[in-house]
Amino acid sequence: MFFKNKRPSLPLSLTQQQLVSSLTNIVGARNIITSPNKMGLFCNGFRYGSGRAIAVVQPDTLLKQWYILQACVNANTIVIMQAANTGLTGGSTPDGNDYDRDIVLINTMKMKNIYLINNAEQVVCLPGATLNELEKKLKPYAREPHSVIGSSCIGASVLGGICNNSGGALVQRGPAYTEMSLFAQYTTEGKLELVNHLGIDLGNTPEEILTRLENGQFNASHIQKTDKYCSDHHYKEVVCQVNAPTPARYNANPTHLHEASGCAGKLAIFAVRLDSFAQEKETKVFYIGTNNPDDLTQIRYDLLSQHIIPVSGEYIHKDAYDIAAIYGKDTFLFINFFGTDYIPLLFKLKNRFDYFSKKFKFLPEHLSDKILQFASTLFPQHLPQRMNHYANTYQHHLLLKVGKADIDQVSSYLKKFFQERSSGQYFECNTDEGRKAFLQRFAVAGAAVRYRAIHHKTVENILALDIALRRNDKEWLETLPSEIESKCMHKLYYGHFFCHVFHQDYVIHKGNDIFALEEEMLKILNDRGAEYPAEHNVGHLYHAKETLRKFYQTLDPCNIFNPGIGKTSKLKYWENMNKFDK
């Protein structure tokens, strides 16, 4: 259904002033920011990327978001849509200051409504709804969202996951995906259109549709029957094809590029409709350690080829375990004592503290990290004894969580498997050990960032890659050429082993060229038949491959929304595209 209708230190031009005035009239003075100092929290990426905008606008209704979009496109202005700004590749902030038009950044976090439909088996989420809030909303119904620990803990938005085809640690669910959404698109004819593909009858005009959705003015009779998917219904079959010569999931997979799904901000999304998932009533965690990576290869092959799909199968290398035991300790302790509910607030407060403390030159660099790191040393050993024993004994660790139906079969399989091998062993975790094992896996993900902050005088930066290996790739453990190896202070390997998706964080010695090093590593991955990125999307760090570029151009032919994503053209109408393709 279609409806048509800086220089930061310098003063705004007359045209810019007129646009800012129009935007102020739409959202009110409290919901627009034009001060460069105050815009920094929005224009600087969580880990990467920054640039200038003439305004940050924070609508508190969907209809205001629509009016903002109209004002921006009428003023020939670039629009960057942003939710929680927790991305790792800079995809929701400006990237440099070489755009050919002014930028307005629309932050959507004031529109958080979540509606449960179809007996809570599906949900409709507005742009500011977070994974953490969705998890709490579904809990009374014994259901879960696509992801339950990971990005959810730092306040990531539901829509951000869909726009980036984000992955997750839950093997059976695959990438975040839907074919049902409500979005605005700017067409080749120069018209802003509202497209309602939610499968919900909400009226006949943008005003009706957006107002009724905002206020939840719909019921079961308005929800249309449809054969469209609101999650990846085929992933269980895909991940079990262990002999397939292609990856199971990755961001540029053409089978998962559909309107909002994978759009990376090339559409202005108002809402998405998603499936929820039944909680496992009983689970068991098996902690596996080995010094032979082939053991883990065989376990993955044996279980998946028999269609025994664990709830989660997470890999941690010993080096990553050891670094996280020190530099992820405060994160572990906070979640262990307080749960995940307060983590988004903690990250938000930390980011604000970091941003403002940088203005005082007499304060040490990375002050909040140093405070938190020191505080963590005041606490006793936090990891279970059996886990630490395995860390001292084995190089490779696999955390295998399985549902009730598979517990006995997996237990019998592992017992027999390690009776025939001396390279490794396993133990069945009690409830506390199982919970802490996965908390440690979560702490690993941020350990390199903390290490860099504490050792910034000797660390150049972190080179972080998330890669999807071929499902039949048995040589999954990387061996780097000596000339690259010598530049790495630490290599932290961890990931979603049964999906064959790995996170590889390299802590690089001071004085090395990170970008040149990345190009060398990506060449190696190309030779291995890997795809990248696997679940964080291209942002402004990776080149979007041809399929992904064409998808972006189809969604946004005039290059109005988030231009430059995937190192594509930042110019209107995708001009000079050949230059960016080289």
CSV table of C-alpha atoms in Angstrom, one decimal, residues 46-417:
chain,number,residue,atom,x,y,z
A,46,PHE,CA,29.9,3.6,19.6
A,47,ARG,CA,33.2,2.2,18.4
A,48,TYR,CA,33.9,3.8,15.0
A,49,GLY,CA,32.9,6.8,12.9
A,50,SER,CA,32.1,10.4,13.3
A,51,GLY,CA,31.1,13.5,11.2
A,52,ARG,CA,29.1,16.7,11.2
A,53,ALA,CA,25.4,17.3,11.0
A,54,ILE,CA,23.4,20.5,11.1
A,55,ALA,CA,20.9,19.0,13.5
A,56,VAL,CA,19.9,16.0,15.6
A,57,VAL,CA,16.2,15.6,15.8
A,58,GLN,CA,14.4,13.4,18.3
A,59,PRO,CA,10.7,12.9,17.3
A,60,ASP,CA,8.4,11.4,20.0
A,61,THR,CA,5.7,10.3,17.6
A,62,LEU,CA,5.7,8.4,14.3
A,63,LEU,CA,3.8,11.2,12.6
A,64,LYS,CA,6.5,13.7,13.6
A,65,GLN,CA,9.1,11.4,12.1
A,66,TRP,CA,7.1,11.5,8.8
A,67,TYR,CA,6.9,15.3,8.9
A,68,ILE,CA,10.6,15.5,9.6
A,69,LEU,CA,11.4,13.3,6.6
A,70,GLN,CA,9.2,15.5,4.4
A,71,ALA,CA,11.0,18.7,5.5
A,72,CYS,CA,14.4,17.2,5.0
A,73,VAL,CA,13.8,15.8,1.5
A,74,ASN,CA,12.2,19.1,0.5
A,75,ALA,CA,15.3,20.9,1.6
A,76,ASN,CA,17.6,18.5,-0.4
A,77,THR,CA,19.1,17.2,2.9
A,78,ILE,CA,20.7,13.9,3.7
A,79,VAL,CA,18.9,11.9,6.4
A,80,ILE,CA,20.6,9.4,8.7
A,81,MET,CA,18.3,7.3,10.8
A,82,GLN,CA,19.7,6.3,14.2
A,83,ALA,CA,18.3,4.3,17.1
A,84,ALA,CA,20.6,3.3,20.0
A,85,ASN,CA,23.9,4.0,18.2
A,86,THR,CA,25.4,0.8,19.5
A,87,GLY,CA,26.7,-0.4,16.1
A,88,LEU,CA,30.3,-1.5,15.8
A,89,THR,CA,31.0,-0.4,12.2
A,90,GLY,CA,29.8,3.2,12.2
A,91,GLY,CA,26.7,2.6,10.2
A,92,SER,CA,24.3,5.0,12.0
A,93,THR,CA,26.5,8.1,12.2
A,94,PRO,CA,28.0,10.4,9.6
A,95,ASP,CA,31.4,9.3,8.3
A,96,GLY,CA,33.7,12.2,7.7
A,97,ASN,CA,32.7,15.6,6.2
A,98,ASP,CA,32.9,14.9,2.5
A,99,TYR,CA,29.2,14.7,1.7
A,100,ASP,CA,27.7,16.9,-1.0
A,101,ARG,CA,24.7,18.0,1.1
A,102,ASP,CA,23.9,18.9,4.7
A,103,ILE,CA,23.0,16.0,7.1
A,104,VAL,CA,20.1,15.8,9.5
A,105,LEU,CA,20.3,12.9,12.0
A,106,ILE,CA,17.0,11.5,13.2
A,107,ASN,CA,17.3,9.7,16.5
A,108,THR,CA,14.3,7.5,17.1
A,109,MET,CA,14.7,6.3,20.7
A,110,LYS,CA,11.7,8.2,22.1
A,111,MET,CA,9.3,5.9,20.2
A,112,LYS,CA,9.5,2.7,22.2
A,113,ASN,CA,6.1,1.1,21.9
A,114,ILE,CA,5.9,-2.7,21.5
A,115,TYR,CA,2.6,-4.5,20.6
A,116,LEU,CA,2.1,-8.2,21.1
A,117,ILE,CA,-0.1,-9.8,18.5
A,118,ASN,CA,-1.3,-13.3,17.7
A,119,ASN,CA,-1.2,-14.5,21.3
A,120,ALA,CA,2.3,-13.0,21.7
A,121,GLU,CA,3.6,-15.2,19.0
A,122,GLN,CA,4.4,-12.1,17.0
A,123,VAL,CA,5.3,-8.5,17.9
A,124,VAL,CA,5.1,-5.1,16.3
A,125,CYS,CA,8.0,-2.8,17.4
A,126,LEU,CA,8.4,0.9,16.8
A,127,PRO,CA,11.8,2.4,16.0
A,128,GLY,CA,13.1,3.0,19.6
A,129,ALA,CA,12.1,-0.4,21.0
A,130,THR,CA,15.1,-2.2,22.4
A,131,LEU,CA,15.8,-5.9,22.5
A,132,ASN,CA,16.1,-5.7,26.3
A,133,GLU,CA,12.6,-4.2,26.6
A,134,LEU,CA,11.2,-6.7,24.2
A,135,GLU,CA,12.6,-9.6,26.2
A,136,LYS,CA,10.9,-8.3,29.3
A,137,LYS,CA,7.6,-7.8,27.5
A,138,LEU,CA,7.6,-11.4,26.3
A,139,LYS,CA,8.8,-13.0,29.5
A,140,PRO,CA,5.3,-13.4,31.1
A,141,TYR,CA,4.3,-15.4,28.0
A,142,ALA,CA,7.3,-17.7,28.3
A,143,ARG,CA,8.5,-16.4,24.9
A,144,GLU,CA,11.7,-14.7,23.8
A,145,PRO,CA,12.9,-12.3,21.0
A,146,HIS,CA,15.5,-13.3,18.4
A,147,SER,CA,18.4,-12.4,20.6
A,148,VAL,CA,18.5,-12.6,24.4
A,149,ILE,CA,22.1,-11.8,25.4
A,150,GLY,CA,24.6,-9.9,23.4
A,151,SER,CA,23.6,-6.6,21.7
A,152,SER,CA,20.5,-6.6,23.9
A,153,CYS,CA,22.6,-5.9,26.9
A,154,ILE,CA,23.9,-2.6,25.7
A,155,GLY,CA,20.5,-1.3,24.7
A,156,ALA,CA,20.5,-2.2,21.0
A,157,SER,CA,17.3,-1.6,19.2
A,158,VAL,CA,15.1,-4.2,17.6
A,159,LEU,CA,15.0,-2.3,14.3
A,160,GLY,CA,18.8,-2.0,14.3
A,161,GLY,CA,19.0,-5.8,14.3
A,162,ILE,CA,16.6,-6.1,11.4
A,163,CYS,CA,18.3,-3.4,9.3
A,164,ASN,CA,21.6,-5.1,9.8
A,165,ASN,CA,20.5,-8.7,9.5
A,166,SER,CA,22.2,-9.2,12.8
A,167,GLY,CA,23.0,-12.7,14.0
A,168,GLY,CA,23.2,-13.9,17.5
A,169,ALA,CA,24.3,-16.8,19.8
A,170,LEU,CA,21.1,-18.8,19.3
A,171,VAL,CA,21.8,-21.5,16.7
A,172,GLN,CA,18.2,-22.3,15.8
A,173,ARG,CA,17.1,-18.7,15.0
A,174,GLY,CA,19.5,-17.6,12.3
A,175,PRO,CA,19.8,-13.9,11.3
A,176,ALA,CA,17.3,-11.3,12.3
A,177,TYR,CA,14.8,-11.1,9.4
A,178,THR,CA,11.3,-10.0,8.5
A,179,GLU,CA,9.3,-9.4,5.3
A,180,MET,CA,6.8,-7.2,7.1
A,181,SER,CA,7.5,-3.6,7.9
A,182,LEU,CA,6.3,0.0,7.6
A,183,PHE,CA,8.7,2.4,6.0
A,184,ALA,CA,9.3,5.6,4.0
A,185,GLN,CA,11.1,5.5,0.7
A,186,TYR,CA,12.2,8.3,-1.6
A,187,THR,CA,11.6,7.3,-5.2
A,188,THR,CA,13.3,8.0,-8.5
A,189,GLU,CA,10.5,10.5,-9.3
A,190,GLY,CA,11.4,12.5,-6.2
A,191,LYS,CA,8.5,11.5,-4.1
A,192,LEU,CA,8.4,10.4,-0.5
A,193,GLU,CA,6.2,7.4,-0.1
A,194,LEU,CA,4.9,5.6,3.0
A,195,VAL,CA,4.8,1.8,2.4
A,196,ASN,CA,2.7,-0.3,4.7
A,197,HIS,CA,3.8,-3.9,4.5
A,198,LEU,CA,3.0,-4.7,8.1
A,199,GLY,CA,-0.1,-6.8,7.1
A,200,ILE,CA,-2.2,-4.7,9.5
A,201,ASP,CA,-5.1,-2.5,8.3
A,202,LEU,CA,-4.3,0.9,9.7
A,203,GLY,CA,-6.2,3.3,7.5
A,204,ASN,CA,-5.8,5.1,4.2
A,205,THR,CA,-3.5,8.1,4.7
A,206,PRO,CA,-0.1,8.5,6.4
A,207,GLU,CA,-1.7,10.4,9.2
A,208,GLU,CA,-4.2,7.7,9.9
A,209,ILE,CA,-1.7,4.8,9.6
A,210,LEU,CA,1.0,6.4,11.8
A,211,THR,CA,-1.4,7.7,14.4
A,212,ARG,CA,-3.4,4.4,14.8
A,213,LEU,CA,-0.2,2.4,14.9
A,214,GLU,CA,1.4,4.7,17.5
A,215,ASN,CA,-1.7,4.5,19.7
A,216,GLY,CA,-2.2,0.7,19.3
A,217,GLN,CA,-5.6,1.3,17.7
A,218,PHE,CA,-5.9,-2.1,16.0
A,219,ASN,CA,-7.1,-5.5,17.0
A,220,ALA,CA,-7.1,-9.1,15.7
A,221,SER,CA,-9.7,-8.2,13.0
A,222,HIS,CA,-7.2,-5.7,11.4
A,223,ILE,CA,-4.4,-8.3,11.2
A,224,GLN,CA,-4.4,-9.8,7.7
A,225,LYS,CA,-3.6,-13.4,6.9
A,226,THR,CA,-0.3,-13.6,5.1
A,227,ASP,CA,2.3,-16.0,3.8
A,228,LYS,CA,5.2,-13.6,4.5
A,229,TYR,CA,7.9,-14.5,7.0
A,230,CYS,CA,8.7,-12.6,10.2
A,231,SER,CA,11.8,-14.6,10.9
A,232,ASP,CA,14.1,-17.0,9.1
A,233,HIS,CA,12.0,-20.2,8.9
A,234,HIS,CA,14.6,-22.1,6.9
A,235,TYR,CA,17.7,-21.6,9.0
A,236,LYS,CA,17.5,-24.9,10.9
A,237,GLU,CA,17.8,-26.7,7.5
A,238,VAL,CA,20.6,-24.4,6.3
A,239,VAL,CA,22.8,-24.8,9.4
A,240,CYS,CA,22.5,-28.6,9.3
A,241,GLN,CA,24.0,-28.7,5.8
A,242,VAL,CA,27.5,-29.2,7.2
A,243,ASN,CA,28.9,-30.3,3.8
A,244,ALA,CA,27.8,-27.2,2.0
A,245,PRO,CA,30.6,-25.1,0.5
A,246,THR,CA,29.1,-21.7,1.5
A,247,PRO,CA,28.5,-19.9,4.8
A,248,ALA,CA,25.3,-20.4,6.7
A,249,ARG,CA,24.6,-16.8,7.3
A,250,TYR,CA,26.3,-13.4,6.5
A,251,ASN,CA,25.1,-9.8,6.0
A,252,ALA,CA,25.1,-9.7,2.2
A,253,ASN,CA,23.3,-13.0,1.7
A,254,PRO,CA,20.8,-12.1,-1.1
A,255,THR,CA,18.2,-14.4,0.4
A,256,HIS,CA,17.9,-12.1,3.4
A,257,LEU,CA,17.8,-8.8,1.7
A,258,HIS,CA,14.2,-7.7,1.7
A,259,GLU,CA,13.0,-4.1,2.2
A,260,ALA,CA,13.8,-3.3,5.9
A,261,SER,CA,15.8,-6.5,6.4
A,262,GLY,CA,19.4,-5.6,5.6
A,263,CYS,CA,18.6,-2.1,4.4
A,264,ALA,CA,21.3,-0.5,6.6
A,265,GLY,CA,19.4,2.8,6.9
A,266,LYS,CA,18.6,3.1,3.1
A,267,LEU,CA,14.9,3.3,4.2
A,268,ALA,CA,13.3,5.2,7.0
A,269,ILE,CA,11.7,2.5,9.1
A,270,PHE,CA,8.6,3.2,11.3
A,271,ALA,CA,7.9,-0.3,12.5
A,272,VAL,CA,8.6,-4.0,12.0
A,273,ARG,CA,6.6,-7.2,12.6
A,274,LEU,CA,8.5,-10.1,14.0
A,275,ASP,CA,8.1,-13.6,15.3
A,276,SER,CA,8.8,-14.4,19.0
A,277,PHE,CA,10.1,-17.8,20.2
A,278,ALA,CA,9.0,-20.2,22.9
A,279,GLN,CA,11.4,-20.4,25.8
A,280,GLU,CA,13.2,-23.7,26.4
A,281,LYS,CA,11.7,-25.0,29.7
A,282,GLU,CA,14.8,-27.0,30.6
A,283,THR,CA,18.4,-26.7,29.3
A,284,LYS,CA,21.7,-28.2,30.1
A,285,VAL,CA,25.2,-26.7,29.5
A,286,PHE,CA,28.1,-29.0,28.5
A,287,TYR,CA,31.5,-27.3,28.9
A,288,ILE,CA,34.0,-28.9,26.5
A,289,GLY,CA,37.8,-28.3,26.5
A,290,THR,CA,40.3,-29.7,24.1
A,291,ASN,CA,43.8,-29.1,22.7
A,292,ASN,CA,42.8,-30.5,19.3
A,293,PRO,CA,40.5,-28.2,17.2
A,294,ASP,CA,39.5,-31.2,15.1
A,295,ASP,CA,37.6,-32.5,18.2
A,296,LEU,CA,35.3,-29.5,18.0
A,297,THR,CA,35.0,-29.9,14.2
A,298,GLN,CA,33.8,-33.5,14.6
A,299,ILE,CA,31.3,-32.6,17.4
A,300,ARG,CA,29.7,-30.0,15.2
A,301,TYR,CA,29.6,-32.3,12.2
A,302,ASP,CA,28.2,-35.2,14.2
A,303,LEU,CA,25.4,-33.3,16.0
A,304,LEU,CA,24.3,-31.1,13.1
A,305,SER,CA,24.3,-34.0,10.5
A,306,GLN,CA,21.9,-35.8,12.9
A,307,HIS,CA,19.8,-32.6,13.1
A,308,ILE,CA,20.6,-32.2,16.8
A,309,ILE,CA,20.7,-28.4,16.9
A,310,PRO,CA,21.8,-27.0,20.2
A,311,VAL,CA,20.2,-23.8,21.7
A,312,SER,CA,23.7,-22.3,21.6
A,313,GLY,CA,27.2,-23.5,20.7
A,314,GLU,CA,29.8,-20.8,21.6
A,315,TYR,CA,33.5,-21.1,21.0
A,316,ILE,CA,36.2,-19.3,23.2
A,317,HIS,CA,39.9,-19.6,22.6
A,318,LYS,CA,42.1,-19.8,25.8
A,319,ASP,CA,43.7,-16.4,25.1
A,320,ALA,CA,40.3,-14.7,24.8
A,321,TYR,CA,39.2,-16.5,28.0
A,322,ASP,CA,42.3,-15.2,29.9
A,323,ILE,CA,42.0,-11.6,28.7
A,324,ALA,CA,38.3,-11.5,29.5
A,325,ALA,CA,38.9,-13.0,33.0
A,326,ILE,CA,40.8,-9.7,33.7
A,327,TYR,CA,39.4,-7.1,31.4
A,328,GLY,CA,35.8,-8.2,31.3
A,329,LYS,CA,35.5,-8.9,35.0
A,330,ASP,CA,33.5,-5.8,35.9
A,331,THR,CA,31.0,-6.5,33.1
A,332,PHE,CA,30.7,-10.1,34.4
A,333,LEU,CA,30.2,-9.0,38.0
A,334,PHE,CA,27.7,-6.3,37.1
A,335,ILE,CA,25.4,-8.7,35.2
A,336,ASN,CA,26.0,-11.5,37.8
A,337,PHE,CA,24.8,-9.3,40.6
A,338,PHE,CA,22.2,-7.0,38.9
A,339,GLY,CA,21.1,-8.8,35.8
A,340,THR,CA,20.9,-7.3,32.3
A,341,ASP,CA,18.2,-4.7,32.9
A,342,TYR,CA,20.6,-2.0,34.0
A,343,ILE,CA,23.3,-2.6,31.5
A,344,PRO,CA,21.9,-0.3,28.8
A,345,LEU,CA,21.8,2.5,31.4
A,346,LEU,CA,25.3,1.8,32.5
A,347,PHE,CA,26.6,2.0,28.9
A,348,LYS,CA,24.7,5.2,28.3
A,349,LEU,CA,26.1,6.8,31.5
A,350,LYS,CA,29.6,5.6,30.6
A,351,ASN,CA,29.4,7.0,27.1
A,352,ARG,CA,28.2,10.4,28.4
A,353,PHE,CA,31.0,10.4,31.0
A,354,ASP,CA,33.6,9.6,28.4
A,355,TYR,CA,32.3,12.2,26.0
A,356,PHE,CA,32.4,15.0,28.6
A,357,SER,CA,35.6,14.0,30.4
A,358,LYS,CA,37.5,14.3,27.1
A,359,LYS,CA,36.9,18.1,27.2
A,360,PHE,CA,39.1,18.4,30.3
A,361,LYS,CA,42.6,18.0,29.1
A,362,PHE,CA,44.0,17.5,32.6
A,363,LEU,CA,42.1,14.3,33.1
A,364,PRO,CA,43.7,11.0,32.1
A,365,GLU,CA,42.6,9.3,28.9
A,366,HIS,CA,40.0,6.6,29.2
A,367,LEU,CA,39.2,7.6,32.7
A,368,SER,CA,36.0,5.6,33.1
A,369,ASP,CA,37.7,2.4,31.9
A,370,LYS,CA,40.5,2.9,34.3
A,371,ILE,CA,38.1,3.4,37.2
A,372,LEU,CA,36.0,0.4,36.3
A,373,GLN,CA,39.1,-1.8,35.8
A,374,PHE,CA,40.5,-0.8,39.2
A,375,ALA,CA,37.2,-1.5,40.9
A,376,SER,CA,37.1,-5.0,39.4
A,377,THR,CA,40.4,-5.8,41.1
A,378,LEU,CA,38.8,-5.3,44.5
A,379,PHE,CA,36.6,-8.3,44.0
A,380,PRO,CA,37.7,-11.9,44.5
A,381,GLN,CA,37.9,-14.6,41.8
A,382,HIS,CA,34.6,-14.6,40.0
A,383,LEU,CA,34.8,-17.6,37.6
A,384,PRO,CA,34.0,-21.2,38.6
A,385,GLN,CA,36.9,-23.4,39.6
A,386,ARG,CA,36.2,-26.1,36.9
A,387,MET,CA,36.1,-23.5,34.2
A,388,ASN,CA,39.4,-22.0,35.3
A,389,HIS,CA,40.9,-25.5,35.5
A,390,TYR,CA,39.9,-26.0,31.8
A,391,ALA,CA,41.4,-22.7,30.9
A,392,ASN,CA,44.7,-23.8,32.4
A,393,THR,CA,44.5,-27.2,30.6
A,394,TYR,CA,42.9,-26.7,27.2
A,395,GLN,CA,43.4,-24.2,24.3
A,396,HIS,CA,39.9,-24.5,22.9
A,397,HIS,CA,36.6,-24.2,24.8
A,398,LEU,CA,33.0,-25.0,23.5
A,399,LEU,CA,29.9,-24.0,25.5
A,400,LEU,CA,27.1,-26.3,24.4
A,401,LYS,CA,23.6,-25.5,25.6
A,402,VAL,CA,20.9,-28.0,24.6
A,403,GLY,CA,17.2,-28.2,25.2
A,404,LYS,CA,15.4,-30.9,27.2
A,405,ALA,CA,14.7,-33.1,24.2
A,406,ASP,CA,18.4,-33.5,23.4
A,407,ILE,CA,20.1,-33.6,26.8
A,408,ASP,CA,20.3,-37.4,27.2
A,409,GLN,CA,21.4,-38.0,23.6
A,410,VAL,CA,24.1,-35.3,23.8
A,411,SER,CA,25.3,-36.5,27.1
A,412,SER,CA,25.7,-40.1,25.9
A,413,TYR,CA,27.4,-38.9,22.7
A,414,LEU,CA,30.0,-36.7,24.5
A,415,LYS,CA,30.7,-39.5,27.0
A,416,LYS,CA,31.5,-41.9,24.2
A,417,PHE,CA,33.3,-39.3,22.2
